[in-house]
CSV table of C-alpha atoms in Angstrom, one decimal:
chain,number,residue,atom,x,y,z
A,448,UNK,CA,6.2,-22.6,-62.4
A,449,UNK,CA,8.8,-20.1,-62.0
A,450,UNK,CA,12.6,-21.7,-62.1
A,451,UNK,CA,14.8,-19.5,-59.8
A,452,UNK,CA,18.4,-19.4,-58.0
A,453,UNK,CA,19.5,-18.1,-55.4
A,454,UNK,CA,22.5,-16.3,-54.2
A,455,UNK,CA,22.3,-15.8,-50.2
A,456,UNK,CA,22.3,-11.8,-49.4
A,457,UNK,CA,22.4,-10.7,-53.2
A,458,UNK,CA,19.2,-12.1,-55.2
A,459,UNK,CA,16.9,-14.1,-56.3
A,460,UNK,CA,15.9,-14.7,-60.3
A,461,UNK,CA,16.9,-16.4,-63.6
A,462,UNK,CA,18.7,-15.9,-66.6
A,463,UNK,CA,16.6,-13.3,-67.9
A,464,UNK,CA,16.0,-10.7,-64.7
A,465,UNK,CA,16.3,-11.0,-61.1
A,466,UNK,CA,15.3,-9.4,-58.0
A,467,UNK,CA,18.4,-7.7,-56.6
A,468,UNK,CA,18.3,-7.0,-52.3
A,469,UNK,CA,18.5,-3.0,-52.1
A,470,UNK,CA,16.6,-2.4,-55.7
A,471,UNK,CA,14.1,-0.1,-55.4
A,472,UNK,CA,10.7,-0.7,-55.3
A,473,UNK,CA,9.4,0.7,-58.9
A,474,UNK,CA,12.6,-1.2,-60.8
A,475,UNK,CA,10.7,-4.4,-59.2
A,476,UNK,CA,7.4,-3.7,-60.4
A,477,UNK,CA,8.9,-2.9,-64.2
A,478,UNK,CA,10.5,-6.9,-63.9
A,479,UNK,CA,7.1,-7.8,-63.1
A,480,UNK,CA,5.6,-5.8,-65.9
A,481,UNK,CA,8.2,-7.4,-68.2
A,482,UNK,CA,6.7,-10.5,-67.1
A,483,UNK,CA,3.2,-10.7,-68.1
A,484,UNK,CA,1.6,-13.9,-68.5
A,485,UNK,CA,4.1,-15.5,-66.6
A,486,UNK,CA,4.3,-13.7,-63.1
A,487,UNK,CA,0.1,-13.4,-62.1
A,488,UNK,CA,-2.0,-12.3,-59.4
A,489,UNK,CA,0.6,-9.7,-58.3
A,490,UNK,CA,-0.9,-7.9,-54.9
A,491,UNK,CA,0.6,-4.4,-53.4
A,492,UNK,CA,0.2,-4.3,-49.9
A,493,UNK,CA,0.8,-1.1,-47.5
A,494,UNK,CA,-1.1,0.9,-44.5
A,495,UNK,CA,-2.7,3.7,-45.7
A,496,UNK,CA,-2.7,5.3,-42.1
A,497,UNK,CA,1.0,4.4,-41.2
A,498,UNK,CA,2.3,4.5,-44.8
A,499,UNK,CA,6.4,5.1,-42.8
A,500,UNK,CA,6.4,2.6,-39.9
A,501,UNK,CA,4.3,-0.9,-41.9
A,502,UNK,CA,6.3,-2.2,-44.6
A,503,UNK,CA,5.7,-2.2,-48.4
A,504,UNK,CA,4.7,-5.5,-49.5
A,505,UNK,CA,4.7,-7.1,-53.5
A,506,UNK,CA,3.0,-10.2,-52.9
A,507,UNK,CA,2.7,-13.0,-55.5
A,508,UNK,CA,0.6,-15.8,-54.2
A,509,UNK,CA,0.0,-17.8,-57.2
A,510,UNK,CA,4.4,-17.8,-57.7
A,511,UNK,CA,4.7,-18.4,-53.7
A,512,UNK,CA,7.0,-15.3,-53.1
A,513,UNK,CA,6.7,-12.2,-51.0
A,514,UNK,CA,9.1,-9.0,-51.6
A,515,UNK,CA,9.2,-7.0,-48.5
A,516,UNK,CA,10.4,-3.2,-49.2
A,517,UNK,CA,12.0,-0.5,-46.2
A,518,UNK,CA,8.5,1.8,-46.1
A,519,UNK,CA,11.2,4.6,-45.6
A,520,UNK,CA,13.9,4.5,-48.2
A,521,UNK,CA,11.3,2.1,-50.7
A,522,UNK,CA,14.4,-0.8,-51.3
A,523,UNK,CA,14.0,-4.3,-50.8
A,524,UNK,CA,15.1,-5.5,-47.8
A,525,UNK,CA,13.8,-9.4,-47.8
A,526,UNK,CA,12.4,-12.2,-50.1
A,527,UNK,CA,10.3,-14.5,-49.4
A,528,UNK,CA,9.1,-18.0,-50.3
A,529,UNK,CA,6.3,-18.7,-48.4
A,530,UNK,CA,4.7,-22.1,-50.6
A,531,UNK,CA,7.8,-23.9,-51.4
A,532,UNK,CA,5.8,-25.8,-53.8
A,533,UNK,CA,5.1,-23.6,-56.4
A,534,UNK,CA,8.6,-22.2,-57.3
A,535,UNK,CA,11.4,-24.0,-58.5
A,536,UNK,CA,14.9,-23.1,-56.0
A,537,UNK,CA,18.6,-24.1,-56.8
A,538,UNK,CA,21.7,-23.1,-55.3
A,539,UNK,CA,25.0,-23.4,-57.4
A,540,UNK,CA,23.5,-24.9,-60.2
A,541,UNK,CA,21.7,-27.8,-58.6
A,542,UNK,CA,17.8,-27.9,-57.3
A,543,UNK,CA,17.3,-28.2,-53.7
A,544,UNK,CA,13.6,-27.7,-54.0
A,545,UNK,CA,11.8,-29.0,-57.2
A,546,UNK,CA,8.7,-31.3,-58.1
A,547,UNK,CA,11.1,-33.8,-57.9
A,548,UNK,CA,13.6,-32.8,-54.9
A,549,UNK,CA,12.1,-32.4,-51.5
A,550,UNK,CA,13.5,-29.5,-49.5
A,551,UNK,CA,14.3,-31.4,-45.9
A,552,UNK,CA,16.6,-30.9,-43.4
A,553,UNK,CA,19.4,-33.4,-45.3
A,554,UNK,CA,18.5,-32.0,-48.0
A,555,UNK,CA,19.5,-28.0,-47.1
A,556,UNK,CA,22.7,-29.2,-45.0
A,557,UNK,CA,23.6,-31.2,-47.9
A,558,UNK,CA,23.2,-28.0,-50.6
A,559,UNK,CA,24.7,-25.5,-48.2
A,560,UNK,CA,26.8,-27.4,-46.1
A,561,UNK,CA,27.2,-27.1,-42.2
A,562,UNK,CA,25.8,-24.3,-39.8
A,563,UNK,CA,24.9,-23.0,-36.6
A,564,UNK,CA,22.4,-25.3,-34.7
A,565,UNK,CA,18.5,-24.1,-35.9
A,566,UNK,CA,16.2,-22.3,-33.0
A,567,UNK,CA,13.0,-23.6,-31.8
A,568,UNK,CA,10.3,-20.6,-31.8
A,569,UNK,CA,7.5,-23.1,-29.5
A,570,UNK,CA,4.6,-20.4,-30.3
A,571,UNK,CA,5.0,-21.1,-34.1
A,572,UNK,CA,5.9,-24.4,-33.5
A,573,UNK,CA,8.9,-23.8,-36.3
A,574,UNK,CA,12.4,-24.8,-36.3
A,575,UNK,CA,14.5,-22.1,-38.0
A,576,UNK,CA,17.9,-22.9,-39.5
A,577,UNK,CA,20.3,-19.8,-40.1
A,578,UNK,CA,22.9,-19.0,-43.0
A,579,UNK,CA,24.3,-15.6,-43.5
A,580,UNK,CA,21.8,-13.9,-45.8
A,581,UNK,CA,19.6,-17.1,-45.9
A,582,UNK,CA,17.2,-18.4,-43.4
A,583,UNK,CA,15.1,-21.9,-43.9
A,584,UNK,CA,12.0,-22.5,-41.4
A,585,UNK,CA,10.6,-26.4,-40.8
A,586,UNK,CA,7.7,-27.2,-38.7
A,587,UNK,CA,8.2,-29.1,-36.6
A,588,UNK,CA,5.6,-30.7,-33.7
A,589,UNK,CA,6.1,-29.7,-29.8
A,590,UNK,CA,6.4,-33.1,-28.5
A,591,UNK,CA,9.4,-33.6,-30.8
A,592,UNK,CA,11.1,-30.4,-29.1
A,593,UNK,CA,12.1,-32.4,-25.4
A,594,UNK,CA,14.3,-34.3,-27.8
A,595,UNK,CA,16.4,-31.4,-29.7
A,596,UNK,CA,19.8,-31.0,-27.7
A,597,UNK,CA,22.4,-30.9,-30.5
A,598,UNK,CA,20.6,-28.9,-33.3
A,599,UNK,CA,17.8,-29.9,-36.0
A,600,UNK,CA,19.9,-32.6,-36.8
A,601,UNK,CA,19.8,-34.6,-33.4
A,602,UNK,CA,15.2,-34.5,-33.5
A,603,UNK,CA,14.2,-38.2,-34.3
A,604,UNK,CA,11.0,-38.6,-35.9
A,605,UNK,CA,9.1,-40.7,-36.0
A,606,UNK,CA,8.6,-43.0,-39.0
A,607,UNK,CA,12.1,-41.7,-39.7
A,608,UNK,CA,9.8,-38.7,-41.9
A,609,UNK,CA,12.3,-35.9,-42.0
A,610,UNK,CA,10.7,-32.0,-41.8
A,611,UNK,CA,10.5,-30.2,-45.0
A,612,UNK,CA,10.8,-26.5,-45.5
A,613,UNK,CA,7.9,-24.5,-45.1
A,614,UNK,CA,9.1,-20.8,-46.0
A,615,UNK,CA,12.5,-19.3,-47.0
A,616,UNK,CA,14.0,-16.1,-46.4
A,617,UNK,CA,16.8,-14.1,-48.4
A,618,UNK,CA,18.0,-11.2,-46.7
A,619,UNK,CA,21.6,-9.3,-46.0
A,620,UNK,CA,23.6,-9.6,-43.1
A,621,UNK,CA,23.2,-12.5,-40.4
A,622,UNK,CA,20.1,-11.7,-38.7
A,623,UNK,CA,16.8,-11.8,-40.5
A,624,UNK,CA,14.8,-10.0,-37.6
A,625,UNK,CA,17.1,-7.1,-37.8
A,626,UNK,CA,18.3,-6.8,-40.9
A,627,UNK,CA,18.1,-3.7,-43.3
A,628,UNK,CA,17.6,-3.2,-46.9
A,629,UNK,CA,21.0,-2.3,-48.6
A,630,UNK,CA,22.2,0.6,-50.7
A,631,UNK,CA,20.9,0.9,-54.4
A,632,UNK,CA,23.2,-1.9,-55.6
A,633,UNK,CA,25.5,-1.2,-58.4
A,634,UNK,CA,24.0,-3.4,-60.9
A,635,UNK,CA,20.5,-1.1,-60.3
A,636,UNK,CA,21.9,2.0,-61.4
A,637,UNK,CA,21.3,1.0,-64.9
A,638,UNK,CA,23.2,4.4,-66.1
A,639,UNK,CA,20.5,6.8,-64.6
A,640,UNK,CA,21.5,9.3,-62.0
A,641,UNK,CA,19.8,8.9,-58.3
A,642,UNK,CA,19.1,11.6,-55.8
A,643,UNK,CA,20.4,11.7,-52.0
A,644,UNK,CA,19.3,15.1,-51.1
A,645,UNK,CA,17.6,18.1,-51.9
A,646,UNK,CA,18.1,21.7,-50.2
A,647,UNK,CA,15.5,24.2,-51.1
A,648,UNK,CA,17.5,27.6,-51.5
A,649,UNK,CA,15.7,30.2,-50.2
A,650,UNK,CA,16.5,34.2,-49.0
A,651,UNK,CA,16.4,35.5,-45.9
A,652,UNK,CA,13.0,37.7,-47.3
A,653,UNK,CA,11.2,34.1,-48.2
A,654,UNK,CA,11.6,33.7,-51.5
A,655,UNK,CA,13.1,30.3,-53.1
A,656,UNK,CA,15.7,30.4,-55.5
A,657,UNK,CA,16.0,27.2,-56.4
A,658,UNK,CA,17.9,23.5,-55.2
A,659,UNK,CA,21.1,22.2,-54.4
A,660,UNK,CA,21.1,18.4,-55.2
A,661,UNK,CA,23.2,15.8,-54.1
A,662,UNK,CA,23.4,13.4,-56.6
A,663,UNK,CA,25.0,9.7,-57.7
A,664,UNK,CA,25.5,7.7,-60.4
A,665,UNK,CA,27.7,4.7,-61.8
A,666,UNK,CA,31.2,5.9,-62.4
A,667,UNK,CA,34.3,3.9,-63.0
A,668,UNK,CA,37.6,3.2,-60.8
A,669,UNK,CA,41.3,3.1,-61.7
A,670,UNK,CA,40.6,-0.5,-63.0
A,671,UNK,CA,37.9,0.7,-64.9
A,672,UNK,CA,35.2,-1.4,-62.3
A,673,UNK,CA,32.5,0.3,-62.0
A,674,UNK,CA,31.7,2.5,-58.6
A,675,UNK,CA,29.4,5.2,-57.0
A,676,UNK,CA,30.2,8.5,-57.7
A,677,UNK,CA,28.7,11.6,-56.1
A,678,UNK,CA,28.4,15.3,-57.1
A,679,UNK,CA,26.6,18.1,-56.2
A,680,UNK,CA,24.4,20.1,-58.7
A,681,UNK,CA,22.4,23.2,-58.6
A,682,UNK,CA,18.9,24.7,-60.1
A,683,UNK,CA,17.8,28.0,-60.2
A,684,UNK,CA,14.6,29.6,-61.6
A,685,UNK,CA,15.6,31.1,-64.4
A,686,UNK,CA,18.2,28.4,-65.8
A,687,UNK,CA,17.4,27.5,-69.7
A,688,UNK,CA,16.7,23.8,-70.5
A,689,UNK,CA,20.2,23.5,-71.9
A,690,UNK,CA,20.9,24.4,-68.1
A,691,UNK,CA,18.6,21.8,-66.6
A,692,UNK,CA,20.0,19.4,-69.3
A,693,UNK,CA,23.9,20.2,-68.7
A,694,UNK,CA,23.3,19.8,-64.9
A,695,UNK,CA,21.1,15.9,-65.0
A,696,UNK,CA,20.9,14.8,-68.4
A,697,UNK,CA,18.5,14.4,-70.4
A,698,UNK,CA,15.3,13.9,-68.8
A,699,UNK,CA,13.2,10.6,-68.1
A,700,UNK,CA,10.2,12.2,-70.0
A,701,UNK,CA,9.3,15.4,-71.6
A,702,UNK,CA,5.5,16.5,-71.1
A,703,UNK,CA,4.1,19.4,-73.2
A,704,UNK,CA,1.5,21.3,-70.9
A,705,UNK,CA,-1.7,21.0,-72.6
A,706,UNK,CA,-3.5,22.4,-69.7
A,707,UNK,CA,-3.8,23.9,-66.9
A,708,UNK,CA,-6.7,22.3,-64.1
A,709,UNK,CA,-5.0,25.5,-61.7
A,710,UNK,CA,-5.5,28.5,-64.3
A,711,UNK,CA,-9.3,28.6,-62.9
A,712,UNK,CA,-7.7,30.2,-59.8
A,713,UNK,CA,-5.7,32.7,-61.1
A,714,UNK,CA,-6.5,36.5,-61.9
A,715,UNK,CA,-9.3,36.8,-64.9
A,716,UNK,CA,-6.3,38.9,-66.9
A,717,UNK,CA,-3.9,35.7,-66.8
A,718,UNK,CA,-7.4,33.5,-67.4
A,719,UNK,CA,-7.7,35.3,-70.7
A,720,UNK,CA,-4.1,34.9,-71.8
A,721,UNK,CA,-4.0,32.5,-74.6
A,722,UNK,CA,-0.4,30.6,-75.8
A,723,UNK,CA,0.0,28.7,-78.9
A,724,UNK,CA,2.7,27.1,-77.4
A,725,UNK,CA,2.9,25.0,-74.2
A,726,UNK,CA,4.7,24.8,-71.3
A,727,UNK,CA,7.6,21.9,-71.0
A,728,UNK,CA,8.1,19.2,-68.2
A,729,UNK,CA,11.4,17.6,-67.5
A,730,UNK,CA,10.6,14.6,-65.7
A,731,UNK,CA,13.5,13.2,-63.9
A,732,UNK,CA,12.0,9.7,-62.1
A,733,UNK,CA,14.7,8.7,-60.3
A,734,UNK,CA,15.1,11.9,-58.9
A,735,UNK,CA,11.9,12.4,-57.7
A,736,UNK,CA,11.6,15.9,-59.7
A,737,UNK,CA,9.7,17.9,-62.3
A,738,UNK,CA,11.1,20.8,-63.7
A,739,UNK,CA,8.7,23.2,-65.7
A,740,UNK,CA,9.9,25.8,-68.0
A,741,UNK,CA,7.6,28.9,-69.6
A,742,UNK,CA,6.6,28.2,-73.2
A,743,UNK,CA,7.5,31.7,-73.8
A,744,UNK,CA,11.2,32.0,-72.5
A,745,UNK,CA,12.1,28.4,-72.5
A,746,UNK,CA,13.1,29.3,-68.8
A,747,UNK,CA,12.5,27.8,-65.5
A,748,UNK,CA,9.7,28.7,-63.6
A,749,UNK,CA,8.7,25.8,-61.4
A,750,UNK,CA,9.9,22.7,-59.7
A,751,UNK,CA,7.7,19.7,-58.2
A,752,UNK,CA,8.8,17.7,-55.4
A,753,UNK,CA,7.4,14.0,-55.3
A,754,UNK,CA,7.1,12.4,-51.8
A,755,UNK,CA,6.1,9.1,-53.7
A,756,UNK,CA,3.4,7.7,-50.9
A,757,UNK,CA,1.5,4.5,-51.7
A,758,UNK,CA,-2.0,5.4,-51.7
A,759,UNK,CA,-1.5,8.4,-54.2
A,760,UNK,CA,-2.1,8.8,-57.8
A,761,UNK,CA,1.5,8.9,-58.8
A,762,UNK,CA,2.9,6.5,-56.5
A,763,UNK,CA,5.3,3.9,-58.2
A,764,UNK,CA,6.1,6.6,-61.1
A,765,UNK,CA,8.9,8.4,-58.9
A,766,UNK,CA,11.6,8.0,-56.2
A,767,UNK,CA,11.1,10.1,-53.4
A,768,UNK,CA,12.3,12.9,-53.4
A,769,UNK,CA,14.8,13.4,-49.9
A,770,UNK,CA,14.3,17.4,-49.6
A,771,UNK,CA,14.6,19.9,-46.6
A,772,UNK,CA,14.2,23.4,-46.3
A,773,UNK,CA,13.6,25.9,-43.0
A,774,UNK,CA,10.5,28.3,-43.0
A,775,UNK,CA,10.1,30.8,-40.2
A,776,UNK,CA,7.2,30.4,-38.0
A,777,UNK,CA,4.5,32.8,-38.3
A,778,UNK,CA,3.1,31.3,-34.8
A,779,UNK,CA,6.5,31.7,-32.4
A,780,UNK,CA,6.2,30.6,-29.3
A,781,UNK,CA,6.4,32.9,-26.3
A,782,UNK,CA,9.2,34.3,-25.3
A,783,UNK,CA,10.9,32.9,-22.0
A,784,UNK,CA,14.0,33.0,-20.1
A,785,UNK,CA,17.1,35.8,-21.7
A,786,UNK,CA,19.9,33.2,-21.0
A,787,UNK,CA,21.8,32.7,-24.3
A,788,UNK,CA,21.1,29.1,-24.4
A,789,UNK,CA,17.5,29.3,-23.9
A,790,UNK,CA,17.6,32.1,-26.9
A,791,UNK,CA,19.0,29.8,-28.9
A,792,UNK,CA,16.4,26.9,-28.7
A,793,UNK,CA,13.9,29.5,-29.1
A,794,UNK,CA,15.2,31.0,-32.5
A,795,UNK,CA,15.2,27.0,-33.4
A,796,UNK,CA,11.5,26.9,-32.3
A,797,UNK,CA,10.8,29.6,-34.8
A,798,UNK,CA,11.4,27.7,-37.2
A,799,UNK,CA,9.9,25.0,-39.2
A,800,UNK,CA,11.6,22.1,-40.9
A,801,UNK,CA,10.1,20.5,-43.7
A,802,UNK,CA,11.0,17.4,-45.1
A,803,UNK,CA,9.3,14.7,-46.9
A,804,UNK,CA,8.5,12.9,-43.8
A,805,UNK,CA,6.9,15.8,-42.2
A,806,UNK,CA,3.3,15.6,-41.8
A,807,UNK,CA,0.9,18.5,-42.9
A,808,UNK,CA,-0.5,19.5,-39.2
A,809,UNK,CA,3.1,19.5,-37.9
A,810,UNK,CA,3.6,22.7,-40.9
A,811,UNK,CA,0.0,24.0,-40.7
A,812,UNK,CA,0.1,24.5,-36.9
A,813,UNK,CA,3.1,27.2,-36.9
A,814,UNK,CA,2.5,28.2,-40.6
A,815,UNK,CA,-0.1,31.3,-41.7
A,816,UNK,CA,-1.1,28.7,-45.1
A,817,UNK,CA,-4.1,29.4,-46.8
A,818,UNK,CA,-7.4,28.4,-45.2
A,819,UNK,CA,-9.0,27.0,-48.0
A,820,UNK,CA,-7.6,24.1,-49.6
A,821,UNK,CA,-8.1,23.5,-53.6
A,822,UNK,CA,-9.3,20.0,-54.0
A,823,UNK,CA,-7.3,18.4,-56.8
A,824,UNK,CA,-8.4,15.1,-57.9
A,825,UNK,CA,-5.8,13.1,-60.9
A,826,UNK,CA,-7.0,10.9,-63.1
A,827,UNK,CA,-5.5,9.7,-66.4
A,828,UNK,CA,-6.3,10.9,-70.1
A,829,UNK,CA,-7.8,7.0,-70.8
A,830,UNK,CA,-9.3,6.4,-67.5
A,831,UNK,CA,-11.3,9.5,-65.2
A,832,UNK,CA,-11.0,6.6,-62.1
A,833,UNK,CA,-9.1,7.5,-59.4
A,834,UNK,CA,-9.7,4.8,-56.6
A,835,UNK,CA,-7.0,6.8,-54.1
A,836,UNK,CA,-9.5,9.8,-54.0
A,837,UNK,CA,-8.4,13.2,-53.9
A,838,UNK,CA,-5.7,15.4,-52.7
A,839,UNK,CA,-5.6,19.0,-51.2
A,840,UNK,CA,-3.3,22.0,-51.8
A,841,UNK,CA,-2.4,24.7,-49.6
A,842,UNK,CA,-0.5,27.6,-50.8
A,843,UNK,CA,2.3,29.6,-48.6
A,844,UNK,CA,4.7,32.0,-49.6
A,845,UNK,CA,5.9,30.7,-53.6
A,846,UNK,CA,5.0,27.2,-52.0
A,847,UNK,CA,2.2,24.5,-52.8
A,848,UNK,CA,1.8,21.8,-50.2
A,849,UNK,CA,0.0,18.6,-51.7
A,850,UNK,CA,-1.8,16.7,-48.6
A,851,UNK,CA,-2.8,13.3,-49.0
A,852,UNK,CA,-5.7,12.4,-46.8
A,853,UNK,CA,-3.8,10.7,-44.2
A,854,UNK,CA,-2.0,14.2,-43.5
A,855,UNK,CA,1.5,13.1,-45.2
A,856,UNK,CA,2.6,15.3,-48.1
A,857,UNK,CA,2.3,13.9,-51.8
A,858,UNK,CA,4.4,17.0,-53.1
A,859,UNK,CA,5.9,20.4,-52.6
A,860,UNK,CA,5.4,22.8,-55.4
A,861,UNK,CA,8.2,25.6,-55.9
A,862,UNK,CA,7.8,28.2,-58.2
A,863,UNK,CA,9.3,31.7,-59.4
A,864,UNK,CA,7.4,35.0,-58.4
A,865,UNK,CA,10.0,37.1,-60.2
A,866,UNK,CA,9.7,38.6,-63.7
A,867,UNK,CA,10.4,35.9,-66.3
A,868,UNK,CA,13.9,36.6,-68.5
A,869,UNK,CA,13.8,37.4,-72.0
A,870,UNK,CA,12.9,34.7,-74.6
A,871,UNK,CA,15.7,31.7,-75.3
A,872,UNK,CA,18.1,32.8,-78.4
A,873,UNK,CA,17.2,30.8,-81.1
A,874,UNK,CA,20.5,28.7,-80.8
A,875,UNK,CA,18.7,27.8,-77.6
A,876,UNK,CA,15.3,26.2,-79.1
A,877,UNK,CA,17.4,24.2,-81.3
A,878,UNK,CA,19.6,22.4,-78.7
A,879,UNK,CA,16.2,21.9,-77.1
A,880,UNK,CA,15.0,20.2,-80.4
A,881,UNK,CA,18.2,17.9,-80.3
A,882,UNK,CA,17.3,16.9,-76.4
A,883,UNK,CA,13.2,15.9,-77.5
A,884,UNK,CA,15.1,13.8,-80.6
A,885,UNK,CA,17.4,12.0,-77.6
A,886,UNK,CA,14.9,11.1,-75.5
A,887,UNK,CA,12.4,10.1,-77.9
């Protein structure tokens, strides 16, 4: 039985990890990796056909706890304990809901002290008693309702048996039915960098240059406590990995590109091409970004933009990534009246904006994309099952548009058309040899 405490609008854990309101949803899943044999059962819930508007859901039925995540930004926004009697709960130091300590109505005024009367929901038949950040729920029988006039407190019942709590809820703010998950807490940074936008930068001929992140981390104040800091960086194709490196970090990961599952659908003269050495990935997690540089030049040619949908292969391995970027409309509507203001909302029309929200019919529809998608289906090296199914790319422009079968987009593919630079100065491959021996 897990042994937990609470702190009303911040978390809910133990000594040795807890589950902080506004985390994200992959640093939960790690804490409940890290807990193997002792957290069981664990259950992912989410709608496959309205993956944005139904929330994300870690339930754990054999602990008695529910973790409720924004669908949108992926954060925790609630906690629940729906079977008080299979968890352990203490406030301050001392148990208000153990084996041995029954969580009634004396029992939560006593541990938390006084509040605002509780309200009756008759179609639940539930009495629901409200703390800022904390909300308790009793059931309570109808007939005993004609009685409440002063609060929970005033209800007699009979055989003097006093309600006990049926289901807890942590939250922020004061109002459970409206509140909203937080910002990535502080104490969640743990010294990685986090993404809150990408621009893709592209000419006025089509062409993508690269991206202008806006990016945040855990900085420190004049009192050295510790506080978000922002910055802006930027990548361009063509930047070396000691760029790429300068500009983020180090990497999450580095992948060597063993193969290639497009090459099939390239020219027969690039097919035939051999390199004894392989492409690199920079995988940055928490950005929501891949960056892949030629094996040759050691320079960027590619970037991947993760979307981070449940119901895809990848899902849980990335953030999403928060991009945006214009593409001119191939399909513009009609022209209509010559007033200035109605040529500006046209020249708006003609344009599309594409963001990781946008769905693939809303692009397809005023794009020229390529009829014919290529059908790519993921599985790992130790396990060819892939129980999401399979995904489809359309190419436009130096684009590759990853659809999911619900028509959301699991990732935008950017990479360079223009001739690659001249091979990395050997001063070059060694810094990237000191970067593999960091990470690893």
């Amino acid at each position: 039985m897990l042994d937990l405490e609470i702190l009303p609008e911040i978390s809910l854990g133990c000594d040795a990890w807890e589950f902080v309101l506004g985390m994200h949803f992959s640093q939960a899943i790690a804490i409940i990796q890290s807990q193997v044999g002792i957290i069981k059962g664990v259950q992912v819930l989410y709608s496959d056909t309205n993956p944005l508007g139904v929330d994300i859901i870690i339930n754990l039925p054999q602990d008695g706890l529910r973790l409720i995540f924004d669908p949108v930004v992926q954060r925790l926004k609630t906690i629940e304990v729906f079977n008080m009697k299979l968890v352990k709960l203490k406030y301050g130091g001392v148990y208000f809901n153990s084996p041995e300590v029954l969580p009634s109505i004396e029992q939560i005024e006593h541990s938390f002290g006084a509040t605002h009367p509780g309200v009756y929901d008759a179609a639940k038949q539930l009495f629901a008693l409200h703390f800022r950040g904390l909300s308790f729920y009793f059931p309570v029988d109808s007939k005993l309702h004609s009685g409440y006039a002063h609060g929970l407190g005033s209800l007699v019942f009979l055989n003097g048996a006093s309600p006990v709590v049926s289901k807890m809820s942590l939250y922020a703010g004061s109002n459970v039915a409206e509140n909203r998950a937080p910002l990535l807490p502080l104490s969640c940074y743990h010294r990685q960098m986090y993404l809150e936008s990408a621009t893709v930068l592209r000419t006025s001929y089509g062409h993508t240059k690269g991206l202008k992140l806006k990016l945040f981390t855990e900085g420190s104040g004049r009192a050295l406590e510790p506080k978000r800091k922002c910055f802006t960086r930027e990548l361009l194709f063509g930047d070396s990995c000691e760029d790429v490196a300068t500009n983020l970090g180090a990497p999450n990961r580095i992948f060597f590109k063993s193969e290639d599952k497009m090459k099939i659908h390239s020219s027969s003269v690039n097919r035939q091409v051999q390199s004894k050495r392989s492409d690199i990935f920079f995988n940055y997690f928490t950005l929501g970004i891949d960056v892949l540089f030629d094996a040759r030049t050691q320079t960027c040619k590619k970037f991947i933009l993760h979307t981070n949908y449940p119901g895809h292969f990848n899902f849980n391995m990335y953030h999403r990534c928060e991009f945006q970027f214009l593409l001119e409309s191939d399909h513009p509507p009609p022209a209509t009246e010559s007033e200035s203001s109605k040529q500006l909302v046209q020249h708006h029309d003609q344009h599309v904006n594409v963001t990781a929200y946008t769905k693939w019919d809303e692009i397809s529809g005023s794009l020229a994309t390529s009829e014919r998608p290529v059908v790519l289906h993921r599985a790992s090296s130790t396990n060819t099952a892939n129980p999401f199914g399979s995904t489809f790319c359309y190419g436009y422009q130096d684009l590759i548009f990853e659809v999911m079968p619900n028509n959301h987009i699991a990732s935008v593919t950017l990479y360079n058309t223009a001739p690659p630079r001249q091979p990395a100065h050997s001063w070059q491959q060694h810094k990237m040899q000191d970067i593999r021996l960091t990470v690893a």
